[in-house]
Structure formats: C-alpha cells, structure tokens
Tab-separated table of C-alpha atoms and ligand atoms in Angstrom:
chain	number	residue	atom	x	y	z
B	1008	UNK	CA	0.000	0.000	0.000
B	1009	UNK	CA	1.661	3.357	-1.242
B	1010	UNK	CA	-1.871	5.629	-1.103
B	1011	UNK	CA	-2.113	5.786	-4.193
B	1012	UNK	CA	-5.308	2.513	-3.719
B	1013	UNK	CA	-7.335	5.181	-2.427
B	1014	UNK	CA	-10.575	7.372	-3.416
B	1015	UNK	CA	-11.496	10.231	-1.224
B	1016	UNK	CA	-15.271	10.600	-0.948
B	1017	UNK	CA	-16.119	14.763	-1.259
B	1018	UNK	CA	-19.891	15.937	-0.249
B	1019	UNK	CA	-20.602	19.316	-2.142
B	1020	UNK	CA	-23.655	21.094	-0.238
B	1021	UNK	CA	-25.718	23.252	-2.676
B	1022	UNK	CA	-26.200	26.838	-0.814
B	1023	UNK	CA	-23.810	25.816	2.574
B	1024	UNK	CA	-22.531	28.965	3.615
B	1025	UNK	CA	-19.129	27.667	5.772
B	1026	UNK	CA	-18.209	23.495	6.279
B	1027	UNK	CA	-19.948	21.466	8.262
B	1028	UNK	CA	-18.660	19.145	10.618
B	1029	UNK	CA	-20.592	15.144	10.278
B	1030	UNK	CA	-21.308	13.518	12.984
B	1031	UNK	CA	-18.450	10.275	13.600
B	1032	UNK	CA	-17.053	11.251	10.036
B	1033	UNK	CA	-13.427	12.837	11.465
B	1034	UNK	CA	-11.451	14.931	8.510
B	1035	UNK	CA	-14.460	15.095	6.174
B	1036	UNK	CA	-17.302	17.586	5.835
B	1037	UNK	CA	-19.880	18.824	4.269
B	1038	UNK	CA	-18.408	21.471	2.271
B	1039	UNK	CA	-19.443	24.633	0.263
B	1040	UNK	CA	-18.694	25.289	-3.109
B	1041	UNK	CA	-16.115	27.460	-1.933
B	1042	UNK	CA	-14.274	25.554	0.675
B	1043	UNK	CA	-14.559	21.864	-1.749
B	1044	UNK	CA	-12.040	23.723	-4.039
B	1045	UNK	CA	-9.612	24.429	-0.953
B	1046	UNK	CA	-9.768	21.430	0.730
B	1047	UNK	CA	-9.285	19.610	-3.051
B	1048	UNK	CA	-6.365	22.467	-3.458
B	1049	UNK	CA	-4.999	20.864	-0.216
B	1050	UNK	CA	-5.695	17.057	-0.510
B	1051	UNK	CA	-3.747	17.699	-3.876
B	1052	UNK	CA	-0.712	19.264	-2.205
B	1053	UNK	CA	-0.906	16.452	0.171
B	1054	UNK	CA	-0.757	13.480	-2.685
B	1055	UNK	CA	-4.605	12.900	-2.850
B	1056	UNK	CA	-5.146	12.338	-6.354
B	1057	UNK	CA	-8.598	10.602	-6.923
B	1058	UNK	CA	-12.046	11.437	-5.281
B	1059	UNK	CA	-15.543	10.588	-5.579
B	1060	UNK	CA	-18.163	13.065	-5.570
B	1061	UNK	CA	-20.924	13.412	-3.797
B	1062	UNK	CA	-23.861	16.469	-4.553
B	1063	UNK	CA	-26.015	17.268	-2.109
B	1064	UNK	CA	-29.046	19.185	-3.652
B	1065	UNK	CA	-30.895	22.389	-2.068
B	1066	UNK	CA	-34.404	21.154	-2.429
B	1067	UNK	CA	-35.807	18.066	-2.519
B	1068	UNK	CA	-38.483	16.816	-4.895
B	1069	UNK	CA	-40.358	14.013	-6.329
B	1070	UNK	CA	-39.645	14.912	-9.663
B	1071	UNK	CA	-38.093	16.850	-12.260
B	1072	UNK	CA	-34.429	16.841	-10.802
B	1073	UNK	CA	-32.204	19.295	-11.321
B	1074	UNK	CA	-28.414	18.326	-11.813
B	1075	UNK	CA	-26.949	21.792	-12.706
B	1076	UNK	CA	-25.817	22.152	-9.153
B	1077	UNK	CA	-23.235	18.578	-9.676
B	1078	UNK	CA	-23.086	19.884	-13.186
B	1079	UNK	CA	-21.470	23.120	-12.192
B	1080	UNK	CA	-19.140	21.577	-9.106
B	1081	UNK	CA	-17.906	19.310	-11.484
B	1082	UNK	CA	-16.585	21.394	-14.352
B	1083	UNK	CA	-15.337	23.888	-11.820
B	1084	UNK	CA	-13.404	20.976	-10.078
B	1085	UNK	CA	-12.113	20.242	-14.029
B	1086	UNK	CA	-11.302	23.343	-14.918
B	1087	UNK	CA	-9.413	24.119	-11.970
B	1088	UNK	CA	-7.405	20.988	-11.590
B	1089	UNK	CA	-7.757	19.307	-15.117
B	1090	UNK	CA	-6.110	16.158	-15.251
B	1091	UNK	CA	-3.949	16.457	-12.055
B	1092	UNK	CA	-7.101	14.892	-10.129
B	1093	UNK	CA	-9.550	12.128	-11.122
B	1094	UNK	CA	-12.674	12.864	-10.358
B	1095	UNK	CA	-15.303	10.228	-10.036
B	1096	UNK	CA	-19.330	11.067	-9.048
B	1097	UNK	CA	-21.726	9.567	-7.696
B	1098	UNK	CA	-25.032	8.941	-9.416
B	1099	UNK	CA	-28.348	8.106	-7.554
B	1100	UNK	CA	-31.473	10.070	-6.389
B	1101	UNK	CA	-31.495	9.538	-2.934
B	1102	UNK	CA	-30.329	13.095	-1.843
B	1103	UNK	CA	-32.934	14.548	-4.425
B	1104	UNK	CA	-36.289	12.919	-3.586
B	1105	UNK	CA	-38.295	14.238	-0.929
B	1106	UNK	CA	-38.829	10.334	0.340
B	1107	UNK	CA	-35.095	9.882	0.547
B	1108	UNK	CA	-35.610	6.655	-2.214
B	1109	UNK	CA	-32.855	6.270	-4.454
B	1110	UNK	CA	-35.512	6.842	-7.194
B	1111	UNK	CA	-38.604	7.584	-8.655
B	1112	UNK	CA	-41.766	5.962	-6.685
B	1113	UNK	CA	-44.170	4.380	-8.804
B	1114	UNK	CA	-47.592	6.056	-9.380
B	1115	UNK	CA	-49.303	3.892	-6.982
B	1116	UNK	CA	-46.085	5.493	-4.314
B	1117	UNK	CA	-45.495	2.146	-3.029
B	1118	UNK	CA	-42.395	0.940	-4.709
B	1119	UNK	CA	-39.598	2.247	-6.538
B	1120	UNK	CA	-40.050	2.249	-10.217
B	1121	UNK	CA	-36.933	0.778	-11.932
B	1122	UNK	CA	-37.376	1.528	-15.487
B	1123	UNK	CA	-38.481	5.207	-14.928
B	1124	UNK	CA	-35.137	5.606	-12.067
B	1125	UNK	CA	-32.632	4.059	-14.469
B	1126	UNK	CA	-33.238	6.313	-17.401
B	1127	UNK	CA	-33.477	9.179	-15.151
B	1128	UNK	CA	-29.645	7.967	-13.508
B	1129	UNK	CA	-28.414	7.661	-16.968
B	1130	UNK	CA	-29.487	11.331	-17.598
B	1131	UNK	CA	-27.487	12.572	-14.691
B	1132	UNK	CA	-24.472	10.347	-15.520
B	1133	UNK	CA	-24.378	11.942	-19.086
B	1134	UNK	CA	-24.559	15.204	-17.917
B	1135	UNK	CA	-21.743	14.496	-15.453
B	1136	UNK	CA	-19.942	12.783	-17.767
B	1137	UNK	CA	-20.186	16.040	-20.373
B	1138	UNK	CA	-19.237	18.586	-17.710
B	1139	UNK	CA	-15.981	16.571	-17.171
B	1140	UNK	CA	-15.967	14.023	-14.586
B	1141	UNK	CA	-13.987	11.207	-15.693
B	1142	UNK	CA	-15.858	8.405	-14.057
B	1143	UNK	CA	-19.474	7.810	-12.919
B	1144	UNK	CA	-20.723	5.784	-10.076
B	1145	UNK	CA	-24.315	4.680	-9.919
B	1146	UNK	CA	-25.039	3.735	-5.896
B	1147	UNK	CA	-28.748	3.197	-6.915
B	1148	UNK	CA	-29.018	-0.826	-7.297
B	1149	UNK	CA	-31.504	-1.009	-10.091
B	1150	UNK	CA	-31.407	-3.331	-12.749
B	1151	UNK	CA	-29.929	-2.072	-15.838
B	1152	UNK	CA	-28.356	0.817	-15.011
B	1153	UNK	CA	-25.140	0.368	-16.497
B	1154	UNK	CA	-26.144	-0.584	-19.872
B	1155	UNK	CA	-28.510	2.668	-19.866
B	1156	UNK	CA	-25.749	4.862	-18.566
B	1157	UNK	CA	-22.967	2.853	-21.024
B	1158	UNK	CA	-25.409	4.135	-23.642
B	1159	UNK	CA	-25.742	7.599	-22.768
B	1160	UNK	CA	-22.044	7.928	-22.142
B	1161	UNK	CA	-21.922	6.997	-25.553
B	1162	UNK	CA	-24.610	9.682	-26.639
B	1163	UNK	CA	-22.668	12.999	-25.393
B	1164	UNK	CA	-19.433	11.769	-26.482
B	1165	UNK	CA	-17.761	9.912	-23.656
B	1166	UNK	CA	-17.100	6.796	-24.486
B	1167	UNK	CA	-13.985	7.212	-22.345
B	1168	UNK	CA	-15.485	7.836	-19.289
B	1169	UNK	CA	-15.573	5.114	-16.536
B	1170	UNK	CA	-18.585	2.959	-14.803
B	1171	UNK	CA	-17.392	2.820	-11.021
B	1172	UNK	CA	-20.708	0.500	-10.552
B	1173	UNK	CA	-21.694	-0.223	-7.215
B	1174	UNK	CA	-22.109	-3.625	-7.901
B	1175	UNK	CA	-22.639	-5.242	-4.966
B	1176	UNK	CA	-24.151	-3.350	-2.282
B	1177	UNK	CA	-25.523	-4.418	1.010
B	1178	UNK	CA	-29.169	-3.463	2.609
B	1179	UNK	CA	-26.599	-2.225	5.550
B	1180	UNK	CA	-26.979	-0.344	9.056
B	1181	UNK	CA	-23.507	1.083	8.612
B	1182	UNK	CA	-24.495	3.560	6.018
B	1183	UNK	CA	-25.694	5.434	9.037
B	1184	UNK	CA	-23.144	8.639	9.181
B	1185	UNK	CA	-22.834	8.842	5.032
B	1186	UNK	CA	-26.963	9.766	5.135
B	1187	UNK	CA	-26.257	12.529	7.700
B	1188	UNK	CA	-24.044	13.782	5.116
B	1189	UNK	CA	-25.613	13.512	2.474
B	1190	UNK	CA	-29.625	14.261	3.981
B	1191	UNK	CA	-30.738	11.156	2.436
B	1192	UNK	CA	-31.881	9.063	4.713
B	1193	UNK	CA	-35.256	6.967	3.273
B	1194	UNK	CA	-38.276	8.720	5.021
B	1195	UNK	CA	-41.544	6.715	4.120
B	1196	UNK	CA	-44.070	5.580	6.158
B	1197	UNK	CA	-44.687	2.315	5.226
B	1198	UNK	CA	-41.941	-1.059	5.150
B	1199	UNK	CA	-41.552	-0.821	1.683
B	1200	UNK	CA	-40.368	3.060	1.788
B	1201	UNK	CA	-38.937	3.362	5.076
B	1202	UNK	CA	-35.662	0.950	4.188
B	1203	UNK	CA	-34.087	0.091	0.786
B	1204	UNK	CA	-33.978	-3.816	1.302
B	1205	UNK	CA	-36.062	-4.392	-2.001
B	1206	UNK	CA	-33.305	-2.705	-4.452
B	1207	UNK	CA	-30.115	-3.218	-1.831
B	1208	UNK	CA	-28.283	-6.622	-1.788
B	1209	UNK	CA	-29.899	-8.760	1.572
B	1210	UNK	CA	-26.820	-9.441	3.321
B	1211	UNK	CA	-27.607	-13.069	4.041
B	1212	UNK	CA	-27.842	-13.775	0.051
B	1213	UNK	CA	-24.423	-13.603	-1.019
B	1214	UNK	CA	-25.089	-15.484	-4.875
B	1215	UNK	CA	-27.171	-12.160	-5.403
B	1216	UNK	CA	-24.147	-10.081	-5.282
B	1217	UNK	CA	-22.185	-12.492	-7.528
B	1218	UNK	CA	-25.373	-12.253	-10.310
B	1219	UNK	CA	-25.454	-8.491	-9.963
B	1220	UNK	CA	-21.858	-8.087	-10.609
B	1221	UNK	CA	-21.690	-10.672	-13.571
B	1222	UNK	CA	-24.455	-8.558	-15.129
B	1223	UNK	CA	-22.604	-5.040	-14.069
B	1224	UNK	CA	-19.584	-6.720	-15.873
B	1225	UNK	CA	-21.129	-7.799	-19.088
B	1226	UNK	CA	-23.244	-4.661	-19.148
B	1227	UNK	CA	-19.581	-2.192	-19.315
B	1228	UNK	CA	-19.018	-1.754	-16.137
B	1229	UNK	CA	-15.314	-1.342	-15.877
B	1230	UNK	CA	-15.073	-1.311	-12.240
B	1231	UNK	CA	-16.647	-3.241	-9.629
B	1232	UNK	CA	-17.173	-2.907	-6.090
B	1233	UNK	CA	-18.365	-4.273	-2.794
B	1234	UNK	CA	-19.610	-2.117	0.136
B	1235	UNK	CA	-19.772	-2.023	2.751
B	1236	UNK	CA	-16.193	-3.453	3.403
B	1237	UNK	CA	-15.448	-5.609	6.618
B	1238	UNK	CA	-18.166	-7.303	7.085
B	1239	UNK	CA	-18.120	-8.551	4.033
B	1240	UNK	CA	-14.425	-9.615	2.758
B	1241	UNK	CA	-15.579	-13.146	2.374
B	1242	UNK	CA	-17.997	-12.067	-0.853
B	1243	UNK	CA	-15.301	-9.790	-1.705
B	1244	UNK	CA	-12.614	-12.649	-1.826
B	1245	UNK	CA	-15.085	-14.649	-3.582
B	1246	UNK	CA	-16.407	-11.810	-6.419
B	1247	UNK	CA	-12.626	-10.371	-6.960
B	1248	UNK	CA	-11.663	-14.037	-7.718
B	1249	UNK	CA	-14.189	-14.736	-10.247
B	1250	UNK	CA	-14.405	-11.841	-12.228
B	1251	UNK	CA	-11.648	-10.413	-13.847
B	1252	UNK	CA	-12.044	-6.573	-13.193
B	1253	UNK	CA	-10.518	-4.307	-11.049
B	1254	UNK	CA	-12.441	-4.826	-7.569
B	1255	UNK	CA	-13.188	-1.716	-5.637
B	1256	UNK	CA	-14.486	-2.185	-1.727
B	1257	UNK	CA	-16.185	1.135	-0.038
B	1258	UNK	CA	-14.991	1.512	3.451
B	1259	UNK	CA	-18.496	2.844	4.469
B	1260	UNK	CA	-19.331	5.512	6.893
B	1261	UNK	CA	-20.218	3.960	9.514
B	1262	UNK	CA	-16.732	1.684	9.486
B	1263	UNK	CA	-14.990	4.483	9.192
B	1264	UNK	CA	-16.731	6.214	11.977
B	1265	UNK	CA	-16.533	3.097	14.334
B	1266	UNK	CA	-13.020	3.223	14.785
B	1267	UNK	CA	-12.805	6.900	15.304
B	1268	UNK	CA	-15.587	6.724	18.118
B	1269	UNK	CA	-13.158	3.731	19.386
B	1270	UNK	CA	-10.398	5.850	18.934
B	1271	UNK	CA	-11.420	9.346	20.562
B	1272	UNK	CA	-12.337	7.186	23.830
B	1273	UNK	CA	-8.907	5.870	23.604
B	1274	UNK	CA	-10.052	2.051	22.976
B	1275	UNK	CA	-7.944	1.579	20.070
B	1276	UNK	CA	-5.174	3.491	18.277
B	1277	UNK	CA	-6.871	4.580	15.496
B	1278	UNK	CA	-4.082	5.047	12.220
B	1279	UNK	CA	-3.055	2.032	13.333
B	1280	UNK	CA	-6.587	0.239	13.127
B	1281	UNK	CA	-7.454	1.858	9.863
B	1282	UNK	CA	-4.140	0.429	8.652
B	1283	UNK	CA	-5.189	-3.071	9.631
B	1284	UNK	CA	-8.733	-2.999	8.013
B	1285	UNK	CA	-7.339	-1.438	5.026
B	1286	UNK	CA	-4.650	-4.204	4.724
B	1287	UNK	CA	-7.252	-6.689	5.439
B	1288	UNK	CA	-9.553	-4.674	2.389
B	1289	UNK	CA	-6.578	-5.476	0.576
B	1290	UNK	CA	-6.011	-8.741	0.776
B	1291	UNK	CA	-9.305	-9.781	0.006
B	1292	UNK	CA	-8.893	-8.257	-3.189
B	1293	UNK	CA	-9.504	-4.842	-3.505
B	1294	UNK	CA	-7.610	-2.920	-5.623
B	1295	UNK	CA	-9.264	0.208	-4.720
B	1296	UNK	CA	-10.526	1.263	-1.622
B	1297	UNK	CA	-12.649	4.191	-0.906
B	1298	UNK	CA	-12.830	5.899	2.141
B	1299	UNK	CA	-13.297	8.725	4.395
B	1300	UNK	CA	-9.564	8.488	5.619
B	1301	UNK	CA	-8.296	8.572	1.947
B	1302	UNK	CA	-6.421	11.832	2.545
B	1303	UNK	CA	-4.687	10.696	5.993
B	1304	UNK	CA	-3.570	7.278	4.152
B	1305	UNK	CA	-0.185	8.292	2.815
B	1306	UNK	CA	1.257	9.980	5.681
B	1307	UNK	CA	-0.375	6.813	8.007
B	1308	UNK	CA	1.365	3.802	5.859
B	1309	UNK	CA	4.623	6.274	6.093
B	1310	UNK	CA	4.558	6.450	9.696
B	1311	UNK	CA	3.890	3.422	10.736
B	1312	UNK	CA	5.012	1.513	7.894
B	1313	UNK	CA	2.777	-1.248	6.306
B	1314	UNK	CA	1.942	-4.166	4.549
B	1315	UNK	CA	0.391	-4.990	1.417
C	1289	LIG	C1	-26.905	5.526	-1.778
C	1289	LIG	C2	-25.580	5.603	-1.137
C	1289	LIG	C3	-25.271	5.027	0.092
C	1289	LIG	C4	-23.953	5.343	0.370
C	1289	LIG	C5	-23.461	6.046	-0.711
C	1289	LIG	N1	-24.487	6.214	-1.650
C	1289	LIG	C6	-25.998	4.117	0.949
C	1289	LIG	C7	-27.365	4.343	1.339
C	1289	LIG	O1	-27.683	5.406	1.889
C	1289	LIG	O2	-28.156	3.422	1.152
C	1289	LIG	C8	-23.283	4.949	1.648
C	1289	LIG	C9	-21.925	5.411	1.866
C	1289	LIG	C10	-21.466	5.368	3.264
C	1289	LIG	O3	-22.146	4.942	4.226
C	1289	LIG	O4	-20.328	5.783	3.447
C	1289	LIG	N2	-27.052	6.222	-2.905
C-alpha cells in the first residue's frame, strides 16, 4: 500500500454557507462550493489524487431533478485541476427525492419504479460525464443501469469515461453517518419506503451479489465494487476471484466512523486500526478502496510503515 489505492469521498452542499462538521465522520465535511475547491487544493498538495463526488441538492423533490448544481461543481473541479485529479461522481437520487428513495416511486407510491429511475440515472451520468468528470458511479441498485448509462455515455461523447458501478451493495446499518451527510436518509411511512432492502443486496444472500456483478460486468461496467467493506471480505474474496475486473471495496461511513468513536475514547489506536482494516480490504482483493480516511492514508502507511 503506497496511497495511491485510495478514493477520497467529497460531499458538495448546494447553498452551505461555511463546512460542516458530520457527525463520527473525522477529517471530512460537508463542504461549500467554496471551501470543496480548498480542501481539493490541499488534498492535492498532500498526494490525494482521486475522489468521488458526492452532490447534495438544495431542495428536494419528487420529480423533475435538477443536476446543474453537480453539473457546475464538477466542471469547476475540471477546470481548476484538469487532469492532475480524477474525479469520479456519484449517481443516484437519494439526496434529491423528498422520500429519501434512491428513485422515482411508482404512481401507486409504493415501490420504486426501476425503469423510470434508471433512465433518469443515466441522464445525470451523461450530464456528469459532459461537464468533465472522468468516471461515474451509480449507488442506486436497479437493474440495468449500467447498460442505460454505457449508452448515454456513448450519446454525449464519452465513451472514455468510466462505470465505477456499485455492484454489490448491502441493505446495511452502517451507512448510518454517510446519510447525515448527504440528507438522504429513506423517510416513508410504510416497510416498503422506510428501508431500501427491495433494491439493496440482503446481506444473508451472497449469490445475489455475484449475479449483480456478472451482469454489471457484461453490461460495461469497468469497475466493480463491494460495500460495505469488513463485514463482508468473504464475498469480496469470492467476487474479486471470479471476475476479472478491477475490484473496488467502499470503506463505508459507519466503518470508518466506528473506529474513530473507538479511537477518541482511547479504545484503540486509530491510524493504526485503519491500517489493519485497510490491509485486510486489501487482501481480500480490492484494488481500490474508498474511504473517508483517503487523505490521511499516505502519511499513516509512512509512519507506521505497512503491509500490502
Ligand atoms: C446511496 C448511497 C449510500 C452510500 C453512498 N451512496 C448508501 C445508502 O444510503 O443506502 C453509503 C456510503 C457510506 O455509508 O459511506 N445512494
């Protein structure tokens, strides 16, 4: 491990007037448009090369999304930096709807419509794509979405822009800090609406993640990923083995966050523990790992020196 594994997960807060602290999320905020171009500014001085964006809209609706907001961050970010970062963003709806779904609801509002949702994510990805960003990275988990977004890609002339897919992703409680962040926590009233276990992976069904990943593959993805991390190195082992792509794992919030909460009530030494789990990330088979400590990583495997 040199650092250079890492992605560095950015939230960009529509209308935030100074950065905001998260709550377990140490050295990350929610930033402003101003203060996302410092801290980039500095996590490039400091060796921090690749990031994945998150934007975090002003309003939420049920329809009719806007993306100019992401659109804008993004070719700022580009235009600034150019080619001295890689910037990767992430596409779902879950910080746009009003429900907190990572899509559309169907007209009856008791499920979340696929077909409608995955040309709506390919929409965003292609304007993404257009402003600049050099990767997208659907989080949604509905069927199809990488062929539609492969397509559109296609459409506004980037065929050269990467599918980060979020291939196999867990219906997990550690996603708990990230939807702080990002003010997208699901917020229906009923089962169906108040969780996302009908589009997210159930965590005792591991052969789902393998079939969702195959499909991701043959459908362009060019990089796959597990997430959350720890808890699940065994699939991760087991996916990075069998298909031959370059395996991503998403340290998720609330990992990240555990071992700082550990760490500030001096129950563990903290680098040190990060170091470990992102060894252990590692030798499962991930060549990339994204997570909140992206930017201490460097100085961390310098220090204290470290494995694989
Ligand atoms: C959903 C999305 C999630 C994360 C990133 N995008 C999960 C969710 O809320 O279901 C989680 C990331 C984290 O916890 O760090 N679009």
């Amino acid at each position: 491990m040199s650092g250079d594994e890492f992605i560095q997960p950015l939230f960009a807060v529509q209308g935030l007037k100074n950065p905001e602290s998260i709550p377990g999320l140490t050295g990350v905020a929610r930033e402003s448009e101003h203060s996302l171009l410092t801290q980039i500014e500095q996590d490039l001085e400091n060796g921090v090369r690749s990031f994945l964006l998150f934007g975090v809209p002003e309003s939420k609706r049920e329809s009719g999304f806007d993306f100019t907001f992401p659109e804008r961050m993004i070719s700022t970010i580009k235009k600034r930096f150019g080619s001295d970062l890689f910037l990767a963003v992430d596409v779902c709806l879950c910080s746009y709807t009003s429900h907190g779904q990572c899509g559309f609801l169907s007209p009856e509002g008791d499920h979340v419509d696929n077909s409608t949702t995955v040309a709506e994510l390919a929409r965003a990805a292609s304007i993404y794509a257009a402003a600049g960003a050099d990767c997208v990275a659907p989080s949604d988990m509905m069927d199809g979405r990488v062929a539609a977004i492969r397509r559109s890609l296609d459409q506004v002339g980037r065929p050269d822009a990467l599918i980060l897919s979020y291939s196999a992703k867990f219906h997990s409680k550690f996603y708990g800090p990230f939807r702080v962040a990002a003010d997208s926590a699901p917020k229906g009233t009923n089962r169906v609406l108040t969780d996302r276990s009908t589009y997210q992976i159930d965590p005792a069904r591991p052969s789902d993640a393998l079939l969702s990943s195959r499909r991701d593959a043959d459908e362009g993805a060019d990089i796959l990923m597990v997430k959350p991390a720890l808890a699940y190195l065994d699939v991760l082992a087991k996916l990075s083995a069998e298909i031959p792509l370059p395996w991503a794992a998403y340290e998720v919030s609330g990992e990240w966050a555990g071992i700082e909460l550990l760490a500030e009530r001096n129950l563990v030494d903290g680098p040190r523990a990060h170091l470990e789990s992102w060894t252990a990330i590692r030798r499962a088979g991930a060549e990339i790992i994204i997570s909140y400590g992206a930017r201490r990583a460097r100085e961390w495997i310098q220090k204290y020196g470290n494995a694989k």
